[in-house]
Amino acid sequence: MFEENYVAAKEAGLSVGSYFFTYALTEEEMLADAALFEEWLEGKTFELPVYVDIETEEQSKLPAGELTRLAQLFQGYMTDAGYFCGVYASYNWFGWYLDGEAFGGKEYLWMAKWSLSGTLSQNLSNDCAVYQYSETGTVPGISVTVDLNVCYMDLPAIVAAYYESLETQVLPLPDSGLTIFDEILAGGRAGMTVGEWQALFDGEVTFTDGMGNTLTADDTVCTGYTVICGDKTYTVAVKGDLDGDGKVNALDYAMVKRYVLGTYRLTREAYYAALITGDTVTALDYARIKRHVLNLQSLYE
């Protein structure tokens, strides 16, 4: 029905989006679902976002913060695949299990909070772009009840601008060692200058510090700085530099150790700066950073 509905909606002149209901409980399952979604969307174009739909009881039992991380993995995968990807869940789930601020802004959020009357009786425009207010709606031409939604933002314009920006985006070179995770650009070495970073891109990029000041070629790039790549802007996460001082020292490995022990919450850029050995931050990353600080093994070998 997805294939049939997609074609018919396009022929009717509707703005079209899509969503994927996931039961994933692990990183492997979530990334496998994202890969399947990408396969199903191949060759299609969308005027509205594509979403990951998260709402199973088993998912609600995951440790605090884990569901947000898994949703970010799905969103990041789809973003890397070239899609404007958001997250769907109930209003309460965004309060209890998902950090809505982790997904890039309210234009990425679709929230369900059904009113008993089935009518639009609340305003969630400060929380999300799309509010699903009823599961008992009626629509001419459909014989069963349906969900009803209100969209507070001009999502077709936002999505169109996003896809246009991808066409003018300056990207890291294939052998740069840099990776884009949604709005984060991760990689590099602590102590690298702006000039050294600029050589890793296929076009002209500009770096600014935490105060928005444009940096010169000889300035050092730190975690938390910004790189402007054509029409796209990313926050930099320098490998190993969690605290944003441009170095890798005892404070950095203390931060990642506390995160692994569950006693400290990293900013998103610090999380990706700590990502050394795999797809998630673990004790192995702490050990690698510590060995680097002790001059036993470089992070950059």
PDB file of N, CA, C and O in Angstrom, residues 7-8 10 29 49 67 79 81-83 90 108 114 119 123 135 146 174 182 188 198 207 213 234 238 270:
ATOM      1  N   VAL A   7       2.237   6.847  -5.087  1.00  0.00           N
ATOM      2  CA  VAL A   7       1.934   7.240  -6.472  1.00  0.00           C
ATOM      3  C   VAL A   7       0.644   8.042  -6.531  1.00  0.00           C
ATOM      4  O   VAL A   7       0.565   9.096  -7.182  1.00  0.00           O
ATOM      5  N   ALA A   8      -0.395   7.574  -5.827  1.00  0.00           N
ATOM      6  CA  ALA A   8      -1.686   8.254  -5.881  1.00  0.00           C
ATOM      7  C   ALA A   8      -1.627   9.638  -5.244  1.00  0.00           C
ATOM      8  O   ALA A   8      -2.240  10.589  -5.731  1.00  0.00           O
ATOM      9  N   LYS A  10       1.011  11.578  -5.056  1.00  0.00           N
ATOM     10  CA  LYS A  10       1.727  12.444  -5.985  1.00  0.00           C
ATOM     11  C   LYS A  10       0.821  12.895  -7.130  1.00  0.00           C
ATOM     12  O   LYS A  10       0.808  14.078  -7.513  1.00  0.00           O
ATOM     13  N   GLU A  29      19.797  -2.917  15.594  1.00  0.00           N
ATOM     14  CA  GLU A  29      18.434  -2.982  15.068  1.00  0.00           C
ATOM     15  C   GLU A  29      17.993  -1.642  14.497  1.00  0.00           C
ATOM     16  O   GLU A  29      17.334  -1.588  13.452  1.00  0.00           O
ATOM     17  N   PRO A  49       8.909  16.029   5.614  1.00  0.00           N
ATOM     18  CA  PRO A  49       9.978  15.196   6.181  1.00  0.00           C
ATOM     19  C   PRO A  49       9.643  13.706   6.119  1.00  0.00           C
ATOM     20  O   PRO A  49       8.497  13.303   5.930  1.00  0.00           O
ATOM     21  N   LEU A  67      17.020   5.816  24.408  1.00  0.00           N
ATOM     22  CA  LEU A  67      16.102   5.926  23.279  1.00  0.00           C
ATOM     23  C   LEU A  67      16.394   7.172  22.457  1.00  0.00           C
ATOM     24  O   LEU A  67      16.308   7.147  21.223  1.00  0.00           O
ATOM     25  N   THR A  79      19.801  11.308   7.479  1.00  0.00           N
ATOM     26  CA  THR A  79      20.364  12.593   7.061  1.00  0.00           C
ATOM     27  C   THR A  79      21.554  12.377   6.149  1.00  0.00           C
ATOM     28  O   THR A  79      21.690  13.032   5.104  1.00  0.00           O
ATOM     29  N   ALA A  81      21.993   9.929   4.302  1.00  0.00           N
ATOM     30  CA  ALA A  81      21.468   9.386   3.049  1.00  0.00           C
ATOM     31  C   ALA A  81      20.804  10.466   2.199  1.00  0.00           C
ATOM     32  O   ALA A  81      20.378  10.182   1.074  1.00  0.00           O
ATOM     33  N   GLY A  82      20.687  11.683   2.749  1.00  0.00           N
ATOM     34  CA  GLY A  82      20.172  12.798   1.968  1.00  0.00           C
ATOM     35  C   GLY A  82      18.733  13.171   2.225  1.00  0.00           C
ATOM     36  O   GLY A  82      18.125  13.873   1.407  1.00  0.00           O
ATOM     37  N   TYR A  83      18.169  12.748   3.367  1.00  0.00           N
ATOM     38  CA  TYR A  83      16.772  13.042   3.670  1.00  0.00           C
ATOM     39  C   TYR A  83      16.635  14.007   4.846  1.00  0.00           C
ATOM     40  O   TYR A  83      17.470  14.013   5.749  1.00  0.00           O
ATOM     41  N   SER A  90       4.586  10.377  21.000  1.00  0.00           N
ATOM     42  CA  SER A  90       3.562  11.120  21.715  1.00  0.00           C
ATOM     43  C   SER A  90       4.189  12.279  22.485  1.00  0.00           C
ATOM     44  O   SER A  90       5.392  12.287  22.781  1.00  0.00           O
ATOM     45  N   TYR A 108      11.714  19.410  13.314  1.00  0.00           N
ATOM     46  CA  TYR A 108      11.960  17.978  13.167  1.00  0.00           C
ATOM     47  C   TYR A 108      11.019  17.131  14.023  1.00  0.00           C
ATOM     48  O   TYR A 108      11.127  15.903  14.000  1.00  0.00           O
ATOM     49  N   TRP A 114      -3.722  13.117  21.656  1.00  0.00           N
ATOM     50  CA  TRP A 114      -5.099  13.058  21.200  1.00  0.00           C
ATOM     51  C   TRP A 114      -6.049  13.663  22.224  1.00  0.00           C
ATOM     52  O   TRP A 114      -5.979  13.364  23.419  1.00  0.00           O
ATOM     53  N   THR A 119     -11.179  16.886  18.566  1.00  0.00           N
ATOM     54  CA  THR A 119     -11.079  18.186  17.904  1.00  0.00           C
ATOM     55  C   THR A 119      -9.776  18.874  18.301  1.00  0.00           C
ATOM     56  O   THR A 119      -9.137  18.515  19.287  1.00  0.00           O
ATOM     57  N   ASN A 123      -2.874  23.995  21.575  1.00  0.00           N
ATOM     58  CA  ASN A 123      -1.876  24.583  20.682  1.00  0.00           C
ATOM     59  C   ASN A 123      -0.492  24.137  21.143  1.00  0.00           C
ATOM     60  O   ASN A 123      -0.034  24.519  22.205  1.00  0.00           O
ATOM     61  N   GLU A 135      -7.232  10.566  16.767  1.00  0.00           N
ATOM     62  CA  GLU A 135      -7.176   9.278  16.072  1.00  0.00           C
ATOM     63  C   GLU A 135      -8.548   8.871  15.562  1.00  0.00           C
ATOM     64  O   GLU A 135      -8.727   7.768  15.044  1.00  0.00           O
ATOM     65  N   VAL A 146      -9.512   8.099  10.969  1.00  0.00           N
ATOM     66  CA  VAL A 146      -8.089   8.330  10.675  1.00  0.00           C
ATOM     67  C   VAL A 146      -7.506   9.308  11.692  1.00  0.00           C
ATOM     68  O   VAL A 146      -8.235   9.990  12.426  1.00  0.00           O
ATOM     69  N   PRO A 174      36.841  12.662   0.523  1.00  0.00           N
ATOM     70  CA  PRO A 174      36.623  11.259   0.917  1.00  0.00           C
ATOM     71  C   PRO A 174      37.671  10.700   1.872  1.00  0.00           C
ATOM     72  O   PRO A 174      37.371   9.845   2.700  1.00  0.00           O
ATOM     73  N   ASP A 182      24.443  14.578  11.409  1.00  0.00           N
ATOM     74  CA  ASP A 182      23.419  15.611  11.436  1.00  0.00           C
ATOM     75  C   ASP A 182      24.091  16.983  11.463  1.00  0.00           C
ATOM     76  O   ASP A 182      24.698  17.391  10.487  1.00  0.00           O
ATOM     77  N   GLY A 188      39.306  15.009  12.841  1.00  0.00           N
ATOM     78  CA  GLY A 188      40.455  15.887  12.994  1.00  0.00           C
ATOM     79  C   GLY A 188      41.311  15.522  14.191  1.00  0.00           C
ATOM     80  O   GLY A 188      41.059  14.549  14.904  1.00  0.00           O
ATOM     81  N   GLN A 198      40.824  23.427   6.559  1.00  0.00           N
ATOM     82  CA  GLN A 198      40.274  23.849   5.266  1.00  0.00           C
ATOM     83  C   GLN A 198      40.758  22.958   4.130  1.00  0.00           C
ATOM     84  O   GLN A 198      40.043  22.751   3.145  1.00  0.00           O
ATOM     85  N   PHE A 207      35.575  29.075   9.457  1.00  0.00           N
ATOM     86  CA  PHE A 207      35.440  28.659  10.850  1.00  0.00           C
ATOM     87  C   PHE A 207      35.215  29.876  11.731  1.00  0.00           C
ATOM     88  O   PHE A 207      35.824  30.933  11.521  1.00  0.00           O
ATOM     89  N   ASN A 213      33.215  34.866  16.146  1.00  0.00           N
ATOM     90  CA  ASN A 213      34.294  35.564  15.463  1.00  0.00           C
ATOM     91  C   ASN A 213      34.927  34.673  14.394  1.00  0.00           C
ATOM     92  O   ASN A 213      35.225  33.503  14.653  1.00  0.00           O
ATOM     93  N   TYR A 234      27.918  23.533  10.677  1.00  0.00           N
ATOM     94  CA  TYR A 234      28.093  22.419  11.604  1.00  0.00           C
ATOM     95  C   TYR A 234      28.871  22.870  12.835  1.00  0.00           C
ATOM     96  O   TYR A 234      29.702  23.781  12.761  1.00  0.00           O
ATOM     97  N   VAL A 238      36.201  17.925  17.720  1.00  0.00           N
ATOM     98  CA  VAL A 238      37.575  17.491  17.474  1.00  0.00           C
ATOM     99  C   VAL A 238      37.840  16.212  18.268  1.00  0.00           C
ATOM    100  O   VAL A 238      37.566  16.151  19.476  1.00  0.00           O
ATOM    101  N   ALA A 270      30.600  17.118  22.471  1.00  0.00           N
ATOM    102  CA  ALA A 270      31.560  16.405  23.318  1.00  0.00           C
ATOM    103  C   ALA A 270      31.405  14.901  23.151  1.00  0.00           C
ATOM    104  O   ALA A 270      32.401  14.157  23.170  1.00  0.00           O
TER     105      ALA A 270
END
